[in-house]
Tab-separated table of C-alpha atoms and ligand atoms in Angstrom:
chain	number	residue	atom	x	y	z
E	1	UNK	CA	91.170	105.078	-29.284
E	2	UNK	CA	88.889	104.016	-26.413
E	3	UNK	CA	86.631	106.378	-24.716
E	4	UNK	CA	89.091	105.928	-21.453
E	5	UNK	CA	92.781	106.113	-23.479
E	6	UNK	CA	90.955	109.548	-24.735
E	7	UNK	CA	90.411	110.961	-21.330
E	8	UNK	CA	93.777	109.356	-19.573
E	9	UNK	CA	95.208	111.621	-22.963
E	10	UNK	CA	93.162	114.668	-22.874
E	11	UNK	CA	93.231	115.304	-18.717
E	12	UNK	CA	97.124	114.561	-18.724
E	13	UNK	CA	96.562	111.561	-16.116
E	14	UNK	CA	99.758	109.947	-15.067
E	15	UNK	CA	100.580	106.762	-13.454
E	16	UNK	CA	99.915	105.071	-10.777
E	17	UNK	CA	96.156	107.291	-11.835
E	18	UNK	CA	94.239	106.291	-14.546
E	19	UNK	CA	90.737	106.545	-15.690
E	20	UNK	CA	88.745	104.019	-14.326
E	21	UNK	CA	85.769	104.516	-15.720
E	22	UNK	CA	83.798	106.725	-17.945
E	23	UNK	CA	80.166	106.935	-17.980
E	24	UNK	CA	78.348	108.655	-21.385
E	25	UNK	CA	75.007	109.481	-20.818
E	26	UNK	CA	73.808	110.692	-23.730
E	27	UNK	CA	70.092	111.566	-22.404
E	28	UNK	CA	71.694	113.835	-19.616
E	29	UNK	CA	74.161	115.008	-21.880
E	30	UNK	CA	76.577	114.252	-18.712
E	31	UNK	CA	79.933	112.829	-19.079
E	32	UNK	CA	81.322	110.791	-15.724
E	33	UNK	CA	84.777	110.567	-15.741
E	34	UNK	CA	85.947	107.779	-12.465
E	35	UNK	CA	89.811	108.088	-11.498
E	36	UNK	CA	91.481	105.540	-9.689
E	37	UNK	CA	94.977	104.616	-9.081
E	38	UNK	CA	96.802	101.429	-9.054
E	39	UNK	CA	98.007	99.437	-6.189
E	40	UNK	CA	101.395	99.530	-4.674
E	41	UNK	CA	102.047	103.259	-4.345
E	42	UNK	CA	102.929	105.546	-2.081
E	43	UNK	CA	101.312	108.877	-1.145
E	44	UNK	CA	103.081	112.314	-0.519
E	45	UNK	CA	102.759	113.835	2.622
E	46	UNK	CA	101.174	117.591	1.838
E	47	UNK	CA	103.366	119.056	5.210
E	48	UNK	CA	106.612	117.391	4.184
E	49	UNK	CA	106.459	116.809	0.691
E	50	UNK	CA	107.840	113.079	1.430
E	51	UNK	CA	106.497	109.436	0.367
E	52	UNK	CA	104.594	107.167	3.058
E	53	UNK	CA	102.173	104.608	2.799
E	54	UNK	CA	98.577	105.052	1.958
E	55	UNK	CA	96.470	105.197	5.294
E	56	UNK	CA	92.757	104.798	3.824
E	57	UNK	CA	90.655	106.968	1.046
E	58	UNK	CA	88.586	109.765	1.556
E	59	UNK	CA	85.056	109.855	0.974
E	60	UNK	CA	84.647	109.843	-3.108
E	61	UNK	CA	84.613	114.116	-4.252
E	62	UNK	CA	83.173	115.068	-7.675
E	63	UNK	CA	84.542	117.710	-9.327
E	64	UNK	CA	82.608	119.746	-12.226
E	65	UNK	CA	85.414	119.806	-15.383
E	66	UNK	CA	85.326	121.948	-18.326
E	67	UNK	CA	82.539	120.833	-20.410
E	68	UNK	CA	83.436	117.549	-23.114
E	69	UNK	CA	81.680	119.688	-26.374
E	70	UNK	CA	78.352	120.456	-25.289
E	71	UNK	CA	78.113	117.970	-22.139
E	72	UNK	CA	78.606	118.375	-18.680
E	73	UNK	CA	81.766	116.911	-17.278
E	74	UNK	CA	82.788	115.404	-14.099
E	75	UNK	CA	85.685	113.611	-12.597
E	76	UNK	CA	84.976	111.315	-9.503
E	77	UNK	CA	87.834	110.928	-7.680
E	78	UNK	CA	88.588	108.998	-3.551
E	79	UNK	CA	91.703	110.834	-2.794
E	80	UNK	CA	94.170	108.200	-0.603
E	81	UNK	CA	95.375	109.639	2.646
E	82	UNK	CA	98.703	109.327	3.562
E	83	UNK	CA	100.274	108.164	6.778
E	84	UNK	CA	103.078	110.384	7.988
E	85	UNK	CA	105.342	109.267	11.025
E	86	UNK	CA	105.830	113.281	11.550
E	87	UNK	CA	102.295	114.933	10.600
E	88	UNK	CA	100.103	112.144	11.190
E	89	UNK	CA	97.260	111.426	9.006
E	90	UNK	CA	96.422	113.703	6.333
E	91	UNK	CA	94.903	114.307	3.064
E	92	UNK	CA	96.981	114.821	-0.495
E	93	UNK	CA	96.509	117.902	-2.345
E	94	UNK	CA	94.351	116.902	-4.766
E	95	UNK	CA	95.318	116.754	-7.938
E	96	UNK	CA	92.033	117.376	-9.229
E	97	UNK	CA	90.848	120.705	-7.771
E	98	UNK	CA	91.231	122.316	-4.323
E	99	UNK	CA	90.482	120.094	-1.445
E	100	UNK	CA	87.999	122.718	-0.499
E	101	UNK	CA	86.436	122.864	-3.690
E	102	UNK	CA	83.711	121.263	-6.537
E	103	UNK	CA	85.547	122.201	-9.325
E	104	UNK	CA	88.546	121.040	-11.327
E	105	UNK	CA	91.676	123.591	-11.244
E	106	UNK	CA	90.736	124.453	-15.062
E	107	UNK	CA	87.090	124.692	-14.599
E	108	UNK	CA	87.718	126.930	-11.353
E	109	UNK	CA	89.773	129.159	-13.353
E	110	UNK	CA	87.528	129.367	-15.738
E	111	UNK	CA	84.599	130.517	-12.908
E	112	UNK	CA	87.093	133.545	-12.301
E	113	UNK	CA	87.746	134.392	-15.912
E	114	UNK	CA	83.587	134.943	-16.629
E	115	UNK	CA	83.442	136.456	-13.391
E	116	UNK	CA	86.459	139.144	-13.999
E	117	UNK	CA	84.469	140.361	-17.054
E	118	UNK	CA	80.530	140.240	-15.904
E	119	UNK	CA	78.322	140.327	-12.780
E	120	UNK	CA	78.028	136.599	-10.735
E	121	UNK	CA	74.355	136.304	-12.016
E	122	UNK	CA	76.011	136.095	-15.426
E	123	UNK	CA	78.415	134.146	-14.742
E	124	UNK	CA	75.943	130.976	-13.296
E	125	UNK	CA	74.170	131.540	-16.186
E	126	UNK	CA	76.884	131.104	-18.605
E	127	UNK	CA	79.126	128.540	-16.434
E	128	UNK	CA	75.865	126.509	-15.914
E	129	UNK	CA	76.273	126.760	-11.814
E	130	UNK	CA	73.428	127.873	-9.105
E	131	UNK	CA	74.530	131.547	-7.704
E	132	UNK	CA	76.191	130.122	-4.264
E	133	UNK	CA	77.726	128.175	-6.803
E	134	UNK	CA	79.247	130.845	-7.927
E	135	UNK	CA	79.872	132.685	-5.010
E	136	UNK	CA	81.666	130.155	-3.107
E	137	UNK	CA	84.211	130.142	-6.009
E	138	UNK	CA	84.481	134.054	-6.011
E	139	UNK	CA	84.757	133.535	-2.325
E	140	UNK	CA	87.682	131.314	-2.646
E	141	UNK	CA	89.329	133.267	-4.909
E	142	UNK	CA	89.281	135.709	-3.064
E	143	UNK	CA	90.688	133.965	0.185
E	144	UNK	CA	93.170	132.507	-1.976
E	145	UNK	CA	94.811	135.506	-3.014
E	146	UNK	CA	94.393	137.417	0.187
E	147	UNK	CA	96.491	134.685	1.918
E	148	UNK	CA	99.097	134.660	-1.073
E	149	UNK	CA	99.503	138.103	-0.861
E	150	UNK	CA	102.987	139.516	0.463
E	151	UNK	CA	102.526	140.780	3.842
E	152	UNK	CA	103.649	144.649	3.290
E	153	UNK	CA	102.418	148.236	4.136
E	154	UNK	CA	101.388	150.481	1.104
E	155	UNK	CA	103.687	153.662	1.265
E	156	UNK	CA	100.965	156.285	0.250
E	157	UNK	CA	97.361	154.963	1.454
E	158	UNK	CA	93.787	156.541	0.409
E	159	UNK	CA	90.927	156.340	3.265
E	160	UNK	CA	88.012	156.803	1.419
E	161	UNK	CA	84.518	155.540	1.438
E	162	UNK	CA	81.870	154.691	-0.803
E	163	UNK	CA	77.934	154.563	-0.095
E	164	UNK	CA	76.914	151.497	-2.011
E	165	UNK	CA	72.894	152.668	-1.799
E	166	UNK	CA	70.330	155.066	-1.682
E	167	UNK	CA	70.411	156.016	2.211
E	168	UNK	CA	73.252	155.371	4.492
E	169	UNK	CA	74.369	152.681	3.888
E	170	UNK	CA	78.795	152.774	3.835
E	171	UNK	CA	81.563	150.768	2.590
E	172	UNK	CA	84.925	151.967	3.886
E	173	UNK	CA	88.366	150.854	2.420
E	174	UNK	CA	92.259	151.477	2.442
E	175	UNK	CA	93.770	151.911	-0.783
E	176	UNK	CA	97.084	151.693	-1.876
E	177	UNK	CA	97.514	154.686	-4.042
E	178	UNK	CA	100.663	153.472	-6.259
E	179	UNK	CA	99.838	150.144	-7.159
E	180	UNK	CA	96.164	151.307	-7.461
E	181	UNK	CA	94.734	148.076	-5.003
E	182	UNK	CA	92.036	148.205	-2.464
E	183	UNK	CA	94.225	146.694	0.430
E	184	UNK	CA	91.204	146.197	3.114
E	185	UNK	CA	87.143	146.832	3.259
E	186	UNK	CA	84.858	146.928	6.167
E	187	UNK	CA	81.436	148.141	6.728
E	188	UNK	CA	80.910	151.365	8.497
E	189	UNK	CA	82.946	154.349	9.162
E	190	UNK	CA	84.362	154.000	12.562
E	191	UNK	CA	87.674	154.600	14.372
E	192	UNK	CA	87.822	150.923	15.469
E	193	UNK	CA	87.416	149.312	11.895
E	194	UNK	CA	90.141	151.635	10.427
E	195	UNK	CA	92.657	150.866	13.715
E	196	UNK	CA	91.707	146.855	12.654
E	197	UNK	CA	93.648	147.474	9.380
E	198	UNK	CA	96.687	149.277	11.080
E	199	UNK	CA	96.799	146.586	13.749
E	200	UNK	CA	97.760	144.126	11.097
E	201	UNK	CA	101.025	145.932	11.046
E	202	UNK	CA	104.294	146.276	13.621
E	203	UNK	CA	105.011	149.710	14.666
E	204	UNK	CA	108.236	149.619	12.501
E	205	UNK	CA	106.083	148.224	9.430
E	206	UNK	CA	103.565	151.429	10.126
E	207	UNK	CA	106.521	154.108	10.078
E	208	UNK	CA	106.490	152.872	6.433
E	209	UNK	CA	103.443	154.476	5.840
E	210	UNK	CA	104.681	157.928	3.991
E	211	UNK	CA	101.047	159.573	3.581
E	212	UNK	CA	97.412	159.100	3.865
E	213	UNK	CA	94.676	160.563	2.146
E	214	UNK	CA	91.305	160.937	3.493
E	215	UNK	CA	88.141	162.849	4.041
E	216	UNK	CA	87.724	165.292	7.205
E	217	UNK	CA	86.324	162.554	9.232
E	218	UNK	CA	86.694	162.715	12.922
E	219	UNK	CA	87.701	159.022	13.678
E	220	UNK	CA	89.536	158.217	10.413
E	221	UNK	CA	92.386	160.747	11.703
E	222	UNK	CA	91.976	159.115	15.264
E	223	UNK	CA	92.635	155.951	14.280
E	224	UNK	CA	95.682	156.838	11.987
E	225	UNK	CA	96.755	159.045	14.733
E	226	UNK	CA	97.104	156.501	16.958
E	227	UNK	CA	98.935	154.119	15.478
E	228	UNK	CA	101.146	155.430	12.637
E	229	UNK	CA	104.675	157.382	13.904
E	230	UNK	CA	104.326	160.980	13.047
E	231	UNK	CA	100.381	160.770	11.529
E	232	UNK	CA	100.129	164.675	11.870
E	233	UNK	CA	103.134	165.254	9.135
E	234	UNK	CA	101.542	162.498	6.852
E	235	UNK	CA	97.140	163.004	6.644
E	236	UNK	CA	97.101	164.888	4.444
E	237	UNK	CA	93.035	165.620	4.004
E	238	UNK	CA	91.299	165.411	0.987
E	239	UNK	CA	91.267	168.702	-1.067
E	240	UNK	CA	88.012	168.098	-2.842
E	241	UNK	CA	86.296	166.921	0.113
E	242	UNK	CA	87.428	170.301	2.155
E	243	UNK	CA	86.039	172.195	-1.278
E	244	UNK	CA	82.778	170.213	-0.589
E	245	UNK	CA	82.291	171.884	2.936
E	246	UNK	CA	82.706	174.915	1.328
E	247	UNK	CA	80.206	174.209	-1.994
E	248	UNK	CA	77.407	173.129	0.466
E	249	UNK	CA	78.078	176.588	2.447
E	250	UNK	CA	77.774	178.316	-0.776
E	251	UNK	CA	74.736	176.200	-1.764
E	252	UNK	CA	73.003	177.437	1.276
E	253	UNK	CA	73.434	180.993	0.999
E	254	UNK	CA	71.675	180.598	-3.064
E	255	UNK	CA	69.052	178.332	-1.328
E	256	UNK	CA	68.457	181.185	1.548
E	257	UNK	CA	68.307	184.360	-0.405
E	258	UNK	CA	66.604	182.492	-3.367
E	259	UNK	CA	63.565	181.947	-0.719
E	260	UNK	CA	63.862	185.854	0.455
E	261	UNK	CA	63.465	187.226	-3.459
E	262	UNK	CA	61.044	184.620	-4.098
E	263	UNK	CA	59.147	186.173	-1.228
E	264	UNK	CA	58.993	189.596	-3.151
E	265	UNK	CA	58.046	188.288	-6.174
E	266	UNK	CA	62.024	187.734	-7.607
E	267	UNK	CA	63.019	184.733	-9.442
E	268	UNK	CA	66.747	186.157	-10.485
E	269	UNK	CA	68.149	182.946	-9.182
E	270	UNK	CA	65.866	180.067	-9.930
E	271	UNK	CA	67.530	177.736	-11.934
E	272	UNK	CA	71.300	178.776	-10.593
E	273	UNK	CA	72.468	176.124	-8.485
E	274	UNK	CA	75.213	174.674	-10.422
E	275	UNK	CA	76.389	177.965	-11.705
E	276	UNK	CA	77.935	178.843	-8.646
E	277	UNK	CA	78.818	175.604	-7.810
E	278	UNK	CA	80.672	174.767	-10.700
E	279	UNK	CA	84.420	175.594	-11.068
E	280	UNK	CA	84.521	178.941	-12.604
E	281	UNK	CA	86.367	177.036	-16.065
E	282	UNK	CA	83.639	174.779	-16.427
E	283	UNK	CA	81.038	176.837	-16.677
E	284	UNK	CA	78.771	176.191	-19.655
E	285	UNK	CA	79.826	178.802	-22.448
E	286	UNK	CA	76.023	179.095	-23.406
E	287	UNK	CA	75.290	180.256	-19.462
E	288	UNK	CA	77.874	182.516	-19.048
E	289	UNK	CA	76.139	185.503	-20.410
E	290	UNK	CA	73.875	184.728	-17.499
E	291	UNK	CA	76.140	184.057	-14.742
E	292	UNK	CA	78.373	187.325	-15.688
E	293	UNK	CA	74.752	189.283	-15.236
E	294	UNK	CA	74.169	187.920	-12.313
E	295	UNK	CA	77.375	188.736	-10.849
E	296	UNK	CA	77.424	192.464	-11.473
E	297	UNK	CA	74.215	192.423	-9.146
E	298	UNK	CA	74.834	192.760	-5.080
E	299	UNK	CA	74.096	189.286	-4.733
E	300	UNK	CA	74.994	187.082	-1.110
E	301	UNK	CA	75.446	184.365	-3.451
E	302	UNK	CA	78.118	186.087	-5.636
E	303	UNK	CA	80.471	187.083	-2.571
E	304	UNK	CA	79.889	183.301	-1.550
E	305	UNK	CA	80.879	181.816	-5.126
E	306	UNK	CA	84.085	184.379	-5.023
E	307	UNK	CA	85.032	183.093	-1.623
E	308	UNK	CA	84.797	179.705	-2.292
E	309	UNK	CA	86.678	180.131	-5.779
E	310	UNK	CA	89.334	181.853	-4.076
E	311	UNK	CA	89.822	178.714	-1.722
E	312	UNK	CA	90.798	176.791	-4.751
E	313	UNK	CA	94.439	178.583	-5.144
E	314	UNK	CA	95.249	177.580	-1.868
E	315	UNK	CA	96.522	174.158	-3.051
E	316	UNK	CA	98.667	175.472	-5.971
E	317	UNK	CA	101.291	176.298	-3.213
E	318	UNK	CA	104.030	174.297	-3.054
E	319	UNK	CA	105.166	175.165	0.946
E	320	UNK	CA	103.270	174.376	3.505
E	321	UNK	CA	104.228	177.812	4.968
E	322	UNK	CA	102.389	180.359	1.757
E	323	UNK	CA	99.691	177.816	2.525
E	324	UNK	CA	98.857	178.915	6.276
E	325	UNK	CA	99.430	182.297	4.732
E	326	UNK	CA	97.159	182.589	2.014
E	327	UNK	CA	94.653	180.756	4.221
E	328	UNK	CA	94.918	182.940	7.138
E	329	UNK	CA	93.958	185.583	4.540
E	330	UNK	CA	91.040	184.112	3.332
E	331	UNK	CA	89.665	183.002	6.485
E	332	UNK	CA	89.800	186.478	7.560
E	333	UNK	CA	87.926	187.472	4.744
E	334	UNK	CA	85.300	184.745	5.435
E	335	UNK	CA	84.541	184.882	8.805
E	336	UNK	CA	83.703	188.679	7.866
E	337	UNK	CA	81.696	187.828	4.807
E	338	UNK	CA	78.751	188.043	7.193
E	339	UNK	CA	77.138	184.966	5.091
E	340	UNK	CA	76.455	182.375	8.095
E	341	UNK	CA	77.179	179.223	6.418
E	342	UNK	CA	80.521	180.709	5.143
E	343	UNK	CA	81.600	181.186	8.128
E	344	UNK	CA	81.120	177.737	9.664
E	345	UNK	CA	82.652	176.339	6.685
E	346	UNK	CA	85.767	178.597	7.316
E	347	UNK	CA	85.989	177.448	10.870
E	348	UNK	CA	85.669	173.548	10.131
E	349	UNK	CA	88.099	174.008	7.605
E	350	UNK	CA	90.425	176.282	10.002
E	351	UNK	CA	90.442	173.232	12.703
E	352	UNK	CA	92.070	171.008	9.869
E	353	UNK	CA	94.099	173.082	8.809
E	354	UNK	CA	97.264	171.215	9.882
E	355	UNK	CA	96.347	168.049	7.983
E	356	UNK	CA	95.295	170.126	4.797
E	357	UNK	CA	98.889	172.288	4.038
E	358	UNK	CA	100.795	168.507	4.799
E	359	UNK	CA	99.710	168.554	1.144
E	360	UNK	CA	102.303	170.693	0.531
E	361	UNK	CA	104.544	168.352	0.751
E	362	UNK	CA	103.068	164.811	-0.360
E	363	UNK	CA	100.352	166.287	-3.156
E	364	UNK	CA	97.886	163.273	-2.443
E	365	UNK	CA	94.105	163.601	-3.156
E	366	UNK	CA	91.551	160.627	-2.603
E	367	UNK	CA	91.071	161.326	-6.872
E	368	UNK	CA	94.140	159.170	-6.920
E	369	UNK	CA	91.681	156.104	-6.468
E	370	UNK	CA	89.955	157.232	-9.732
E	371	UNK	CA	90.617	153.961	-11.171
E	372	UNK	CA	89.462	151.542	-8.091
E	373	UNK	CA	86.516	154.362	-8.440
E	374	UNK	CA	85.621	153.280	-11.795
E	375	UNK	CA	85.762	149.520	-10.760
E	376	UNK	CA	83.488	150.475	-8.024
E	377	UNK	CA	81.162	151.923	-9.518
E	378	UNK	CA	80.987	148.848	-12.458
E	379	UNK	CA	80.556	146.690	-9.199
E	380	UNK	CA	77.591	148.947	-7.724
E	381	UNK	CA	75.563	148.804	-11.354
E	382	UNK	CA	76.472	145.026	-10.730
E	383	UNK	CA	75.284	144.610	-7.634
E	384	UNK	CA	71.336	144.126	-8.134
E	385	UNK	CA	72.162	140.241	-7.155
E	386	UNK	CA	74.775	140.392	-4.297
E	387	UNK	CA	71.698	140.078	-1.147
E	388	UNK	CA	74.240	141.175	1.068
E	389	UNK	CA	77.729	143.328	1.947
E	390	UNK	CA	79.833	140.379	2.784
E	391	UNK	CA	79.121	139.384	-1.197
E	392	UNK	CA	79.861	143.644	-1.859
E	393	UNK	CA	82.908	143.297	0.369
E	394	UNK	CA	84.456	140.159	-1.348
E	395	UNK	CA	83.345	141.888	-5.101
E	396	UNK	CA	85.624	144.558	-3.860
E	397	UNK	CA	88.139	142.467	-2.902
E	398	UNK	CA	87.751	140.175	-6.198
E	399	UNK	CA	87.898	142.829	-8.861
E	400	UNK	CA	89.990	145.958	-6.966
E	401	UNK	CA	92.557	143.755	-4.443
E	402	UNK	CA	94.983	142.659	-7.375
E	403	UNK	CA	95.079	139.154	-6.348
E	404	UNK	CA	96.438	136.371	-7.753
E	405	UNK	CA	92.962	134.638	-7.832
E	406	UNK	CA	93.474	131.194	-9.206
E	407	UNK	CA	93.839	127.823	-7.864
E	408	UNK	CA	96.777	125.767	-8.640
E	409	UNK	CA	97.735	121.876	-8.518
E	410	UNK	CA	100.142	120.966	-6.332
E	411	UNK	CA	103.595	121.233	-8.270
E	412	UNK	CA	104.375	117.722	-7.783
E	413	UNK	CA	102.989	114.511	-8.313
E	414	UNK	CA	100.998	113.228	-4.965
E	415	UNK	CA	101.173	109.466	-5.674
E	416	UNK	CA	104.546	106.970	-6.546
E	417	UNK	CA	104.914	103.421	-7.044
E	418	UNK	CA	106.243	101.480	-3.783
E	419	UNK	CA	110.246	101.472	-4.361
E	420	UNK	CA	110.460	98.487	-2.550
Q	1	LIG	ZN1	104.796	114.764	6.720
């Protein structure tokens, strides 16, 4: 078998195509594969799907192939044009690899494989490509299966964002918290980038929306107010995010009467932070001999701690009515715990207080995107070579959006013989 029956065999070319060519340079270890197609044919129109004549050729593409053994591959291809009395003059899908891209179909998918499982430094490394190289095919994929993908609103959303570095630096995105898919990113944490996401939607598409998770952030809850029917039945904010107003309260009072005994010579609470800001069922058996001393002294800290742990039972209610009621209590009993920071706490928490017992009825936390957080946090460790948050966004997008990522030849054959 000939060098070019072996290729015709092993790429699955079909007349009128065949392999024109194939160059062997051993030196280079490159292999240059030259397709061409006989004369006579006709070319499909990509709009219509029907047979015309061929208009001209397009510029010659090379396409990088899946490696022959240990050498570099390439197909060389001048994809006809077709002339269509309806669409005019346009170019076939190629049957090579996308008309957009340097890669085969099978040497593309491969790109996304290696990419799925390891960062894009990696994967030039081990695919043999520069890192735009790379990127532009994680780019594609991504664009690919963001314009595939079915045009529906997620019933019960997550608003959450992540800070992708030391500083403030913010990635926001809408989950979807069934099917466990980041649905849309953006880059800061405003009302106007949420209501962009919405927008996407008709007003009937939005009264889908059945609940939304998210922190106690000001223009999140605008924007969801304002454009999905009945928002103040279905935010429901984030119960560990609420609990983290109230740990940094109680992390103030240790830090301010810590300061005050230090000042007369008393160290009973150095080393106590995360005693009282632990849960009280996950404190350390081997520190709770301490922490049970240190409560039986008249410490701020301890009324602070039982406050705060008392919070906690307010989301084991299942009405939204024994909610308001057991909350009512304990905000009485914090705004007269004369502990400053408490008491702010209470109030913030009191102004939200609508959107907090809605859970009540839907039981949504933000902890329901523990698995995109995992992802997220493999991209971060990832991301020492992404130079910039577009590349963070489409990561995101790549490894959390459950796309269908790969390219695909056209399902047809783009070239006939001439009938008559
Ligand atoms: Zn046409």
């Amino acid at each position: 078998m000939d060098d070019k029956t072996f290729y015709t065999k092993i790429l699955g070319i079909k007349l009128p195509w065949y392999v024109k060519q194939v160059v062997v340079d051993e030196a280079a270890q490159r292999i240059d594969i030259y397709l061409d197609h006989e004369k006579g044919i006709q070319v499909r129109c990509p709009e219509c799907g029907e047979f015309y004549g061929m208009y001209d050729h397009s510029p010659e593409r090379i396409y990088r192939h899946l490696d022959t053994c240990q050498m570099e591959t390439h197909i060389h291809v001048r994809p006809p044009r077709v002339n269509c009395p309806k669409h005019g003059i346009k170019q076939i899908d190629s049957e090579v690899g996308e008309n957009g891209s340097d890669m085969t179909y099978a040497f593309e998918g491969l790109v996304i494989r290696v990419a799925q499982e390891c960062s894009v430094e990696a994967t030039a490394r081990l695919c043999g490509l520069s890192w735009d190289r790379s990127w532009n095919a994680l780019d594609r994929a991504v664009n690919r299966g963001r314009a595939r993908k079915e045009h529906r609103v997620a019933s019960r959303i997550g608003v959450d964002e992540k800070s992708i570095a030391k500083g403030h630096k913010y990635e926001s995105l809408v989950y979807d918290i069934d099917a466990g898919t980041v649905e849309f990113v953006w880059d800061d944490r405003g009302q106007e980038s949420l209501e962009s996401y919405y927008r996407q939607f008709t007003e009937e598409e939005l009264t889908g929306i059945q609940a939304v998770a998210m922190d106690m952030w000001d223009p999140y809850i605008a924007a969801t107010k304002a454009y999905v029917p009945e928002a103040e039945k279905k935010i429901v904010l984030d119960r560990f995010h609420v609990m983290k107003h109230v740990l940094t309260a109680v992390d103030e009072v240790r830090k301010s009467e810590h300061r005050k005994l230090s000042e007369t010579g008393k160290e009973t609470l150095k080393g106590t932070k995360y005693l009282w800001l632990w849960s009280r069922e996950n404190i350390p058996q081997r520190r709770q001999g301490e922490f049970e001393e240190l409560r039986a002294q008249d410490l701020k800290v301890c009324r602070a701690w039982a406050i705060k742990e008392n919070l906690r039972h307010l989301w084991e209610y299942h009405y939204a009515a024994s909610m308001r009621k057991y909350f009512n209590r304990w905000y009485f009993w914090a705004t007269h715990s004369r502990l400053e920071p408490i008491k702010k706490a209470a109030k913030t928490v009191k102004a939200h207080i609508d959107n907090i017992v809605t859970y009540a009825r839907h039981r949504i936390t933000n902890a329901l995107g523990e698995a995109i957080n995992g992802k997220i946090e493999k991209i971060k460790r990832m991301a020492c070579g992404f130079r910039n948050r577009a590349h963070y966004r489409t990561a995101i997008y790549f490894h959390c959006g459950g796309l269908d990522l790969f390219p695909k030849p056209p399902a047809k054959p783009t070239l006939c013989f001439r009938t008559t």
